């Protein structure tokens, strides 16, 4: 697994561009290459593509789009999105890649909407932490499966082949690091070798590999994994074998409100709109709205590794637009409570402690008191009964460390020079979060997958056309 073999370059089948992974990054890379008249083949380990893209909320940030302007939002710009990425990652991400994806984001979204009919519209009724403007674009269901279905259909309509049940086990490379081809392992144990002019790694990160998570992000090893188990870190393993530069391996996107034991997350509007979290003693323990990523380990560190989220009907109306929140309701993970007594009983804490916590939050919201955790509730009104509550845990959503790339998606060696014909995008590449869990700006995952997919597809097509 993850071997890079010396190869002579003799393959029965050869294609100009091979793409590993049929998520957003892989499908978009294939569409971009195809538009430049270059043949691409996507290799996907699953029988049906269902990577993280299909599990996601499908919310894609983009700045200065026609959709935003049509919705009356006139003042979003790539510069603002770029600055938001830098602020959230404390400036510790790759600035050139951040600048490029911010600059390209409107073009990518408009291209996907206009040419491939991705059903996106602006999300205007709430803003994620760290977004200075409502950057998000999403489909009506707020569910990534809807996006991936459209992308896979577009790929198929263009006649681009997706080989399913085709796990790439090994790469073939020459001494210069030029990728010659890949070895594909089929479920029946048979293998095939396919040559290529360029290779795009769109096979995401290592969240599905317990072993790699333990090695690189030990503090997240016990978190529930909410992503696709097929993302086994192959891009990183191949990169290590090739001598690629690999960065930010301790970084990940977490989620600090995954219903337990059900396993789906609450819509984060629960908290942006004024909801909060208490531990088993009925006490708050954090600024819940710093970001959903860093909230995961805060919940994990509480007694029993759990907490309870509390919100009201107003928050519920907005959070309920998100598919995972709908699923949480359907699974019975969210309950309504008419009294604090009933909530305290469900948590197992003293009623007076919970009553005091709720009163304190009301005072903070009314600006009568300063929050000891530094949270600013902005102009949100205090929660009103009936309350909604769910028992939650922290989760690992996807990893953020990976192959260092340049703004064209070319994978870089440790000395900063690009490999001759190796590209990466989406979760296979180093993310925009910097070194840790606190740096993830909501939507960075699909921002990297959609934009670097397009840019890597274009750059690979240009390379093999020369
Ligand atoms: C629950 C959840 C919610 C999320 N919500 C959002 C959101 O709203 N907005 C946002 O921006 N991001 C979100 N994300 C993150 C986002 O989903 C990912 O960053 C993005 O989908 C990555 O796209 P990708 O194409 O790189 O990877 P994926 O979509 O995971 O695709 C990778 C594909 O590669 C295949 N593969 C892996 N290894 C091999 C191999 N060796 N051979 C062949 N195939 C292989 C996998 O099977 C998979 O199909 C969310 C993630 C999760 C889990």
Short mmCIF file of C-alpha atoms and ligand atoms in Angstrom, two decimals:
data_model
loop_
_atom_site.label_atom_id
_atom_site.label_comp_id
_atom_site.label_asym_id
_atom_site.label_seq_id
_atom_site.Cartn_x
_atom_site.Cartn_y
_atom_site.Cartn_z
CA UNK A 1 0.00 0.00 0.00
CA UNK A 2 1.26 3.45 -0.90
CA UNK A 3 4.34 2.24 -2.74
CA UNK A 4 6.11 4.19 -5.44
CA UNK A 5 7.76 1.71 -7.79
CA UNK A 6 10.47 2.28 -10.35
CA UNK A 7 8.89 1.82 -13.78
CA UNK A 8 10.07 1.57 -17.32
CA UNK A 9 7.03 3.28 -18.77
CA UNK A 10 5.60 0.31 -20.68
CA UNK A 11 1.85 0.09 -20.12
CA UNK A 12 -0.84 -1.66 -22.11
CA UNK A 13 -3.23 1.21 -21.48
CA UNK A 14 -2.12 4.84 -21.41
CA UNK A 15 -4.18 8.01 -20.90
CA UNK A 16 -3.03 11.64 -20.99
CA UNK A 17 -4.42 12.48 -17.53
CA UNK A 18 -5.18 10.09 -14.69
CA UNK A 19 -7.15 11.38 -11.74
CA UNK A 20 -7.35 9.45 -8.47
CA UNK A 21 -10.66 10.05 -6.67
CA UNK A 22 -14.16 10.96 -7.86
CA UNK A 23 -15.04 13.60 -5.29
CA UNK A 24 -15.51 17.30 -6.05
CA UNK A 25 -11.80 17.78 -6.75
CA UNK A 26 -11.46 14.81 -9.12
CA UNK A 27 -14.70 15.43 -11.04
CA UNK A 28 -13.97 19.14 -11.46
CA UNK A 29 -10.37 18.47 -12.55
CA UNK A 30 -11.70 16.06 -15.19
CA UNK A 31 -14.25 18.60 -16.48
CA UNK A 32 -11.57 21.31 -16.69
CA UNK A 33 -9.13 19.04 -18.58
CA UNK A 34 -11.88 17.83 -20.90
CA UNK A 35 -12.82 21.41 -21.80
CA UNK A 36 -9.24 21.86 -22.99
CA UNK A 37 -9.63 18.86 -25.26
CA UNK A 38 -7.54 16.48 -23.17
CA UNK A 39 -8.70 12.99 -22.32
CA UNK A 40 -8.89 12.11 -18.63
CA UNK A 41 -9.73 8.94 -16.72
CA UNK A 42 -10.94 9.00 -13.11
CA UNK A 43 -10.08 6.03 -10.88
CA UNK A 44 -12.38 5.66 -7.85
CA UNK A 45 -11.98 3.03 -5.16
CA UNK A 46 -15.70 2.85 -4.31
CA UNK A 47 -18.34 1.14 -6.43
CA UNK A 48 -20.25 4.45 -6.34
CA UNK A 49 -18.48 7.75 -5.60
CA UNK A 50 -19.43 8.82 -2.08
CA UNK A 51 -16.38 10.50 -0.59
CA UNK A 52 -16.42 13.43 1.80
CA UNK A 53 -17.98 15.62 -0.87
CA UNK A 54 -21.18 13.60 -0.69
CA UNK A 55 -21.16 13.62 3.14
CA UNK A 56 -20.58 17.36 3.36
CA UNK A 57 -22.94 20.26 3.85
CA UNK A 58 -22.03 21.22 0.29
CA UNK A 59 -21.38 24.85 1.20
CA UNK A 60 -18.80 26.46 -1.06
CA UNK A 61 -17.33 29.89 -0.29
CA UNK A 62 -16.91 32.31 -3.19
CA UNK A 63 -16.51 36.07 -3.20
CA UNK A 64 -17.95 38.61 -5.63
CA UNK A 65 -20.20 36.21 -7.55
CA UNK A 66 -23.06 37.13 -9.85
CA UNK A 67 -25.28 35.11 -7.50
CA UNK A 68 -24.32 37.31 -4.57
CA UNK A 69 -24.96 40.48 -6.55
CA UNK A 70 -28.32 39.17 -7.77
CA UNK A 71 -29.21 38.49 -4.12
CA UNK A 72 -28.32 42.09 -3.20
CA UNK A 73 -24.91 41.43 -1.66
CA UNK A 74 -22.74 43.95 -3.47
CA UNK A 75 -19.69 44.30 -1.27
CA UNK A 76 -18.05 40.88 -1.09
CA UNK A 77 -14.62 40.69 -2.71
CA UNK A 78 -11.82 38.12 -3.15
CA UNK A 79 -9.68 40.35 -0.94
CA UNK A 80 -12.16 39.94 1.95
CA UNK A 81 -12.26 36.15 1.52
CA UNK A 82 -8.45 36.03 1.37
CA UNK A 83 -8.20 38.11 4.54
CA UNK A 84 -10.76 35.87 6.30
CA UNK A 85 -8.68 32.78 5.44
CA UNK A 86 -5.52 34.44 6.72
CA UNK A 87 -7.17 35.72 9.89
CA UNK A 88 -8.62 32.31 10.80
CA UNK A 89 -5.32 30.52 10.18
CA UNK A 90 -3.36 33.27 12.00
CA UNK A 91 -1.49 33.81 8.74
CA UNK A 92 0.02 30.32 8.95
CA UNK A 93 -1.34 28.89 5.70
CA UNK A 94 0.24 29.16 2.24
CA UNK A 95 -0.54 32.77 1.29
CA UNK A 96 -0.09 32.27 -2.46
CA UNK A 97 -2.55 29.33 -2.54
CA UNK A 98 -5.02 31.19 -0.31
CA UNK A 99 -4.81 34.24 -2.59
CA UNK A 100 -5.30 32.12 -5.70
CA UNK A 101 -8.38 30.23 -4.47
CA UNK A 102 -9.95 33.44 -3.17
CA UNK A 103 -9.31 35.17 -6.51
CA UNK A 104 -10.62 32.21 -8.54
CA UNK A 105 -13.60 31.38 -6.32
CA UNK A 106 -16.23 33.47 -8.17
CA UNK A 107 -15.10 32.19 -11.56
CA UNK A 108 -15.24 28.57 -10.38
CA UNK A 109 -18.70 28.85 -8.84
CA UNK A 110 -20.13 30.72 -11.84
CA UNK A 111 -18.59 28.19 -14.25
CA UNK A 112 -20.05 25.26 -12.31
CA UNK A 113 -23.47 26.89 -12.09
CA UNK A 114 -23.69 28.16 -15.66
CA UNK A 115 -22.00 25.35 -17.55
CA UNK A 116 -22.71 22.27 -15.41
CA UNK A 117 -25.94 23.39 -13.69
CA UNK A 118 -24.72 23.00 -10.12
CA UNK A 119 -27.81 24.12 -8.15
CA UNK A 120 -26.12 26.77 -6.00
CA UNK A 121 -27.52 29.88 -4.38
CA UNK A 122 -26.16 32.24 -1.71
CA UNK A 123 -26.61 31.45 1.96
CA UNK A 124 -27.59 34.85 3.30
CA UNK A 125 -29.43 34.14 6.52
CA UNK A 126 -26.46 33.26 8.66
CA UNK A 127 -22.71 33.69 8.68
CA UNK A 128 -20.12 31.22 9.88
CA UNK A 129 -17.52 32.35 12.45
CA UNK A 130 -14.69 34.18 10.69
CA UNK A 131 -16.69 35.04 7.54
CA UNK A 132 -16.71 38.84 7.23
CA UNK A 133 -19.39 38.52 4.51
CA UNK A 134 -21.83 35.69 3.68
CA UNK A 135 -19.40 33.88 1.34
CA UNK A 136 -21.28 30.55 1.24
CA UNK A 137 -22.99 29.14 -1.85
CA UNK A 138 -25.02 25.95 -1.41
CA UNK A 139 -27.65 23.75 -3.00
CA UNK A 140 -31.24 23.85 -1.69
CA UNK A 141 -30.78 20.73 0.45
CA UNK A 142 -27.47 22.03 1.94
CA UNK A 143 -26.18 18.51 1.28
CA UNK A 144 -23.06 17.58 -0.62
CA UNK A 145 -24.60 14.44 -2.06
CA UNK A 146 -26.76 16.68 -4.26
CA UNK A 147 -23.62 18.43 -5.56
CA UNK A 148 -21.66 15.24 -6.18
CA UNK A 149 -24.61 13.68 -8.02
CA UNK A 150 -24.68 16.67 -10.40
CA UNK A 151 -20.89 16.63 -10.84
CA UNK A 152 -20.74 12.89 -11.56
CA UNK A 153 -23.64 13.26 -14.03
CA UNK A 154 -21.78 16.14 -15.75
CA UNK A 155 -18.62 14.04 -16.01
CA UNK A 156 -20.61 11.17 -17.50
CA UNK A 157 -22.49 13.47 -19.88
CA UNK A 158 -19.15 14.71 -21.20
CA UNK A 159 -18.14 11.10 -21.86
CA UNK A 160 -15.31 11.17 -19.30
CA UNK A 161 -14.87 7.64 -17.94
CA UNK A 162 -14.97 6.93 -14.20
CA UNK A 163 -13.51 3.50 -13.40
CA UNK A 164 -15.29 2.47 -10.20
CA UNK A 165 -14.11 -0.19 -7.72
CA UNK A 166 -10.61 0.78 -8.86
CA UNK A 167 -8.36 1.46 -5.89
CA UNK A 168 -5.00 2.85 -6.87
CA UNK A 169 -2.51 0.84 -4.82
CA UNK A 170 0.85 2.02 -6.16
CA UNK A 171 2.43 4.63 -8.39
CA UNK A 172 5.20 4.10 -10.92
CA UNK A 173 7.79 6.87 -11.16
CA UNK A 174 11.21 7.33 -12.71
CA UNK A 175 14.28 8.63 -10.92
CA UNK A 176 13.36 12.27 -11.67
CA UNK A 177 10.03 11.89 -9.92
CA UNK A 178 8.07 11.82 -13.19
CA UNK A 179 4.93 9.74 -12.69
CA UNK A 180 4.69 7.04 -15.34
CA UNK A 181 1.50 5.33 -14.27
CA UNK A 182 -0.39 3.55 -11.51
CA UNK A 183 -1.28 0.05 -10.37
CA UNK A 184 -4.99 -0.44 -9.74
CA UNK A 185 -6.24 -3.12 -7.33
CA UNK A 186 -9.69 -4.56 -8.03
CA UNK A 187 -11.93 -6.03 -5.31
CA UNK A 188 -11.39 -9.57 -6.70
CA UNK A 189 -7.63 -9.24 -6.15
CA UNK A 190 -6.78 -8.64 -9.82
CA UNK A 191 -4.50 -5.72 -10.69
CA UNK A 192 -4.09 -3.50 -13.76
CA UNK A 193 -1.39 -1.06 -14.71
CA UNK A 194 -2.24 2.19 -16.49
CA UNK A 195 0.22 4.73 -17.84
CA UNK A 196 -0.32 8.50 -17.83
CA UNK A 197 1.08 11.80 -19.05
CA UNK A 198 0.08 13.53 -15.81
CA UNK A 199 -1.41 12.42 -12.51
CA UNK A 200 -3.83 14.39 -10.34
CA UNK A 201 -4.19 13.26 -6.73
CA UNK A 202 -7.78 13.98 -5.70
CA UNK A 203 -8.03 11.19 -3.12
CA UNK A 204 -8.40 13.43 -0.03
CA UNK A 205 -6.60 13.12 3.30
CA UNK A 206 -6.02 10.51 5.98
CA UNK A 207 -9.06 10.86 8.25
CA UNK A 208 -10.08 7.26 7.49
CA UNK A 209 -6.76 5.84 8.68
CA UNK A 210 -6.77 5.41 12.48
CA UNK A 211 -3.08 4.64 12.32
CA UNK A 212 -2.16 7.89 10.54
CA UNK A 213 -4.47 10.02 12.70
CA UNK A 214 -2.82 8.52 15.80
CA UNK A 215 0.63 9.24 14.37
CA UNK A 216 0.04 12.81 13.19
CA UNK A 217 -2.86 14.12 15.31
CA UNK A 218 -2.75 12.05 18.53
CA UNK A 219 -5.15 14.41 20.35
CA UNK A 220 -7.83 13.61 17.73
CA UNK A 221 -7.27 9.84 17.72
CA UNK A 222 -10.28 9.16 19.97
CA UNK A 223 -12.65 11.53 18.21
CA UNK A 224 -15.58 10.11 16.28
CA UNK A 225 -14.72 10.23 12.54
CA UNK A 226 -17.48 11.84 10.51
CA UNK A 227 -15.85 11.53 7.09
CA UNK A 228 -15.39 8.86 4.44
CA UNK A 229 -13.42 5.80 5.60
CA UNK A 230 -11.97 5.30 2.12
CA UNK A 231 -9.77 8.39 2.59
CA UNK A 232 -6.77 6.43 3.82
CA UNK A 233 -3.97 8.94 3.33
CA UNK A 234 -2.65 7.45 0.08
CA UNK A 235 -1.61 10.84 -1.31
CA UNK A 236 0.53 11.50 1.76
CA UNK A 237 2.08 8.01 1.66
CA UNK A 238 2.98 8.39 -2.02
CA UNK A 239 4.25 11.90 -1.36
CA UNK A 240 6.49 10.65 1.44
CA UNK A 241 7.89 7.93 -0.81
CA UNK A 242 8.55 10.47 -3.59
CA UNK A 243 10.24 13.01 -1.31
CA UNK A 244 7.44 15.58 -1.60
CA UNK A 245 7.05 18.44 0.84
CA UNK A 246 4.27 17.58 3.28
CA UNK A 247 2.97 20.23 5.66
CA UNK A 248 0.60 20.87 8.56
CA UNK A 249 0.09 17.19 9.32
CA UNK A 250 -1.23 17.99 12.79
CA UNK A 251 -4.04 20.07 11.35
CA UNK A 252 -7.65 19.00 10.99
CA UNK A 253 -11.21 20.21 10.76
CA UNK A 254 -13.22 19.06 13.70
CA UNK A 255 -16.86 19.53 14.55
CA UNK A 256 -17.90 20.45 18.07
CA UNK A 257 -21.56 19.44 17.95
CA UNK A 258 -22.08 15.92 16.66
CA UNK A 259 -25.11 14.25 18.22
CA UNK A 260 -24.21 11.21 20.26
CA UNK A 261 -24.72 8.35 19.78
CA UNK A 262 -26.39 9.22 16.46
CA UNK A 263 -23.32 10.57 14.62
CA UNK A 264 -24.64 13.52 12.61
CA UNK A 265 -23.84 17.16 13.34
CA UNK A 266 -26.09 20.03 14.32
CA UNK A 267 -26.31 22.96 11.91
CA UNK A 268 -23.86 25.52 13.27
CA UNK A 269 -26.51 28.25 13.13
CA UNK A 270 -27.58 26.67 16.43
CA UNK A 271 -24.63 28.58 17.93
CA UNK A 272 -24.14 31.54 15.59
CA UNK A 273 -27.75 32.43 16.44
CA UNK A 274 -27.23 32.30 20.20
CA UNK A 275 -27.22 28.67 21.34
CA UNK A 276 -24.57 27.46 23.79
CA UNK A 277 -23.14 24.29 25.35
CA UNK A 278 -23.01 22.95 28.90
CA UNK A 279 -21.12 20.03 30.41
CA UNK A 280 -22.56 17.28 32.59
CA UNK A 281 -22.55 19.66 35.57
CA UNK A 282 -24.77 22.11 33.65
CA UNK A 283 -21.96 24.67 33.27
CA UNK A 284 -20.63 26.36 30.16
CA UNK A 285 -16.98 25.67 29.42
CA UNK A 286 -16.03 27.64 26.28
CA UNK A 287 -16.70 30.32 23.69
CA UNK A 288 -18.82 28.02 21.56
CA UNK A 289 -18.79 30.32 18.58
CA UNK A 290 -15.03 30.67 18.02
CA UNK A 291 -15.35 28.03 15.31
CA UNK A 292 -16.89 24.59 14.96
CA UNK A 293 -13.52 23.02 14.26
CA UNK A 294 -11.73 23.95 17.49
CA UNK A 295 -14.90 23.22 19.49
CA UNK A 296 -14.40 19.46 18.90
CA UNK A 297 -11.46 19.11 21.30
CA UNK A 298 -13.10 21.46 23.81
CA UNK A 299 -16.06 19.07 24.03
CA UNK A 300 -13.74 16.04 24.02
CA UNK A 301 -11.95 17.42 27.12
CA UNK A 302 -15.15 17.70 29.17
CA UNK A 303 -16.16 14.95 31.64
CA UNK A 304 -17.34 11.86 29.74
CA UNK A 305 -16.17 13.52 26.48
CA UNK A 306 -19.68 14.89 25.94
CA UNK A 307 -21.68 18.08 26.30
CA UNK A 308 -25.25 19.30 25.73
CA UNK A 309 -26.17 21.92 23.15
CA UNK A 310 -29.06 24.25 24.06
CA UNK A 311 -30.88 26.55 21.65
CA UNK A 312 -34.40 27.78 20.83
CA UNK A 313 -37.02 27.77 18.07
CA UNK A 314 -35.51 30.78 16.28
CA UNK A 315 -32.08 29.12 16.06
CA UNK A 316 -33.79 25.86 15.08
CA UNK A 317 -35.52 27.47 12.09
CA UNK A 318 -32.16 28.53 10.62
CA UNK A 319 -30.10 25.49 11.64
CA UNK A 320 -32.87 23.25 10.30
CA UNK A 321 -32.02 24.29 6.72
CA UNK A 322 -28.95 22.08 6.92
CA UNK A 323 -29.32 18.50 5.86
CA UNK A 324 -27.38 17.00 8.77
CA UNK A 325 -29.58 18.94 11.21
CA UNK A 326 -32.68 17.53 9.50
CA UNK A 327 -31.19 14.03 9.87
CA UNK A 328 -30.47 14.69 13.56
CA UNK A 329 -34.12 15.60 14.04
CA UNK A 330 -35.28 12.53 12.15
CA UNK A 331 -33.02 10.34 14.28
CA UNK A 332 -34.59 11.74 17.47
CA UNK A 333 -31.29 13.32 18.54
CA UNK A 334 -32.92 16.70 19.17
CA UNK A 335 -35.53 17.12 21.90
CA UNK A 336 -37.77 20.02 22.92
CA UNK A 337 -38.05 21.05 26.57
CA UNK A 338 -40.68 23.28 28.16
CA UNK A 339 -38.79 23.68 31.45
CA UNK A 340 -35.26 23.96 32.81
CA UNK A 341 -36.14 21.24 35.35
CA UNK A 342 -36.77 18.76 32.55
CA UNK A 343 -33.53 19.74 30.82
CA UNK A 344 -31.50 19.36 34.02
CA UNK A 345 -33.02 15.93 34.54
CA UNK A 346 -31.98 14.91 30.99
CA UNK A 347 -28.44 16.21 31.51
CA UNK A 348 -28.26 14.72 35.02
CA UNK A 349 -27.12 17.99 36.62
CA UNK A 350 -28.46 20.14 39.45
CA UNK A 351 -31.40 22.30 38.33
CA UNK A 352 -30.08 25.39 40.08
CA UNK A 353 -26.74 25.16 38.30
CA UNK A 354 -28.39 24.97 34.87
CA UNK A 355 -30.83 27.75 35.79
CA UNK A 356 -27.89 29.97 36.76
CA UNK A 357 -26.06 29.14 33.53
CA UNK A 358 -29.10 30.09 31.43
CA UNK A 359 -29.60 33.33 33.41
CA UNK A 360 -25.91 34.18 33.00
CA UNK A 361 -26.11 33.69 29.23
CA UNK A 362 -29.18 35.97 29.12
CA UNK A 363 -27.25 38.65 31.02
CA UNK A 364 -24.26 38.30 28.66
CA UNK A 365 -26.54 38.53 25.60
CA UNK A 366 -28.15 41.69 27.06
CA UNK A 367 -24.62 43.10 27.59
CA UNK A 368 -25.21 43.29 31.36
CA UNK A 369 -22.29 40.97 31.99
CA UNK A 370 -19.00 40.08 30.28
CA UNK A 371 -18.55 36.49 29.17
CA UNK A 372 -15.72 34.77 31.05
CA UNK A 373 -14.94 32.83 27.81
CA UNK A 374 -14.81 35.96 25.68
CA UNK A 375 -17.86 35.23 23.55
CA UNK A 376 -19.66 38.12 21.91
CA UNK A 377 -23.29 37.23 21.16
CA UNK A 378 -23.56 40.27 18.88
CA UNK A 379 -27.08 41.51 18.39
CA UNK A 380 -28.80 38.13 18.84
CA UNK A 381 -31.77 38.10 21.21
CA UNK A 382 -31.77 35.88 24.34
CA UNK A 383 -33.09 32.33 23.88
CA UNK A 384 -36.76 31.83 24.57
CA UNK A 385 -38.46 28.68 25.84
CA UNK A 386 -39.26 26.09 24.69
CA UNK A 387 -35.62 25.08 24.49
CA UNK A 388 -34.10 22.54 22.15
CA UNK A 389 -31.33 20.29 23.43
CA UNK A 390 -29.07 17.55 22.12
CA UNK A 391 -26.29 15.47 23.71
CA UNK A 392 -23.17 16.04 21.64
CA UNK A 393 -19.57 14.92 21.15
CA UNK A 394 -16.58 16.27 19.24
CA UNK A 395 -15.71 14.76 15.87
CA UNK A 396 -12.91 14.69 13.34
CA UNK A 397 -14.40 15.77 10.01
CA UNK A 398 -11.39 15.78 7.71
CA UNK A 399 -7.64 16.21 7.91
CA UNK A 400 -5.91 19.37 6.72
CA UNK A 401 -2.29 18.30 6.37
CA UNK A 402 -1.04 17.12 3.02
CA UNK A 403 1.08 17.67 -0.05
CA UNK A 404 2.46 21.13 -0.53
CA UNK A 405 1.30 22.53 -3.87
CA UNK A 406 1.80 25.73 -5.83
CA UNK A 407 -1.14 27.84 -7.06
CA UNK A 408 -1.40 25.67 -10.21
CA UNK A 409 -1.79 22.54 -8.09
CA UNK A 410 1.70 21.24 -8.88
CA UNK A 411 3.07 19.05 -6.07
CA UNK A 412 6.32 20.45 -4.69
CA UNK A 413 9.49 18.69 -3.63
CA UNK A 414 11.13 19.51 -0.30
CA UNK A 415 13.36 22.02 -2.11
CA UNK A 416 10.28 23.86 -3.42
CA UNK A 417 10.61 22.75 -7.06
CA UNK A 418 7.59 21.10 -8.69
CA UNK A 419 7.48 17.44 -9.73
CA UNK A 420 7.33 17.21 -13.54
CA UNK A 421 3.76 15.91 -13.91
CA UNK A 422 2.20 15.43 -10.47
CA UNK A 423 -0.73 17.57 -9.28
CA UNK A 424 -2.94 17.55 -6.18
CA UNK A 425 -6.02 19.36 -4.94
CA UNK A 426 -8.80 19.15 -2.37
CA UNK A 427 -8.02 17.20 0.77
CA UNK A 428 -4.97 15.50 -0.79
CA UNK A 429 -3.16 18.83 -0.66
CA UNK A 430 -2.16 20.87 2.38
CA UNK A 431 -5.24 22.81 3.50
CA UNK A 432 -5.62 26.48 4.33
CA UNK A 433 -5.85 26.00 8.10
CA UNK A 434 -2.26 26.32 9.28
CA UNK A 435 -0.87 23.84 11.79
CA UNK A 436 -3.84 23.04 14.05
CA UNK A 437 -7.59 22.62 14.52
CA UNK A 438 -8.28 26.31 15.19
CA UNK A 439 -7.32 27.49 11.70
CA UNK A 440 -10.16 26.05 9.63
CA UNK A 441 -12.36 28.71 8.05
CA UNK A 442 -15.77 27.15 7.30
CA UNK A 443 -15.93 26.06 3.69
CA UNK A 444 -12.16 25.80 3.17
CA UNK A 445 -12.57 22.11 2.29
CA UNK A 446 -14.73 22.65 -0.78
CA UNK A 447 -12.93 25.91 -1.57
CA UNK A 448 -9.75 23.84 -2.04
CA UNK A 449 -11.53 20.96 -3.77
CA UNK A 450 -13.43 23.05 -6.32
CA UNK A 451 -10.79 25.67 -7.14
CA UNK A 452 -7.69 23.50 -7.00
CA UNK A 453 -9.60 20.80 -8.91
CA UNK A 454 -10.23 23.26 -11.74
CA UNK A 455 -6.74 24.76 -11.64
CA UNK A 456 -4.97 21.38 -11.47
CA UNK A 457 -7.13 20.07 -14.33
CA UNK A 458 -6.27 23.11 -16.45
CA UNK A 459 -2.55 22.96 -15.64
CA UNK A 460 -2.31 19.21 -16.29
CA UNK A 461 -4.12 19.65 -19.63
CA UNK A 462 -1.71 22.40 -20.64
CA UNK A 463 1.27 20.24 -19.68
CA UNK A 464 0.24 17.17 -21.67
CA UNK A 465 -0.81 19.27 -24.68
CA UNK A 466 2.69 20.75 -25.08
C1 LIG B 1 -19.72 15.77 7.45
C2 LIG B 1 -18.90 16.70 6.62
C3 LIG B 1 -19.39 17.97 6.31
C4 LIG B 1 -18.64 18.85 5.53
N1 LIG B 1 -19.18 20.04 5.15
C5 LIG B 1 -18.47 20.88 4.35
C6 LIG B 1 -19.04 22.09 3.85
O1 LIG B 1 -20.23 22.38 4.01
N2 LIG B 1 -18.23 22.94 3.14
C7 LIG B 1 -16.93 22.61 2.85
O2 LIG B 1 -16.24 23.40 2.21
N3 LIG B 1 -16.40 21.44 3.25
C8 LIG B 1 -17.14 20.57 3.97
N4 LIG B 1 -16.60 19.37 4.35
C9 LIG B 1 -15.26 19.04 3.82
C10 LIG B 1 -15.40 18.64 2.34
O3 LIG B 1 -16.35 17.62 2.25
C11 LIG B 1 -14.07 18.15 1.77
O4 LIG B 1 -13.04 19.07 2.06
C12 LIG B 1 -14.16 17.99 0.26
O5 LIG B 1 -15.32 17.27 -0.08
C13 LIG B 1 -12.93 17.27 -0.26
O6 LIG B 1 -13.14 16.91 -1.61
P1 LIG B 1 -12.16 15.90 -2.29
O7 LIG B 1 -12.62 15.75 -3.70
O8 LIG B 1 -10.76 16.32 -2.03
O9 LIG B 1 -12.33 14.52 -1.48
P2 LIG B 1 -13.53 13.46 -1.45
O10 LIG B 1 -14.83 14.03 -1.78
O11 LIG B 1 -13.42 12.71 -0.17
O12 LIG B 1 -13.15 12.49 -2.64
C14 LIG B 1 -11.99 11.67 -2.56
C15 LIG B 1 -12.29 10.39 -3.32
O13 LIG B 1 -11.08 9.65 -3.48
C16 LIG B 1 -11.37 8.26 -3.36
N5 LIG B 1 -10.10 7.59 -3.05
C17 LIG B 1 -9.36 7.68 -1.92
N6 LIG B 1 -8.25 6.92 -2.05
C18 LIG B 1 -8.31 6.34 -3.27
C19 LIG B 1 -7.44 5.44 -3.97
N7 LIG B 1 -6.30 4.98 -3.44
N8 LIG B 1 -7.80 5.03 -5.22
C20 LIG B 1 -8.97 5.45 -5.79
N9 LIG B 1 -9.83 6.30 -5.16
C21 LIG B 1 -9.48 6.76 -3.92
C22 LIG B 1 -12.40 8.23 -2.24
O14 LIG B 1 -13.14 7.03 -2.27
C23 LIG B 1 -13.26 9.46 -2.58
O15 LIG B 1 -14.34 9.14 -3.42
C24 LIG B 1 -17.34 18.46 5.09
C25 LIG B 1 -16.85 17.18 5.38
C26 LIG B 1 -17.63 16.29 6.12
C27 LIG B 1 -17.10 14.91 6.38
#
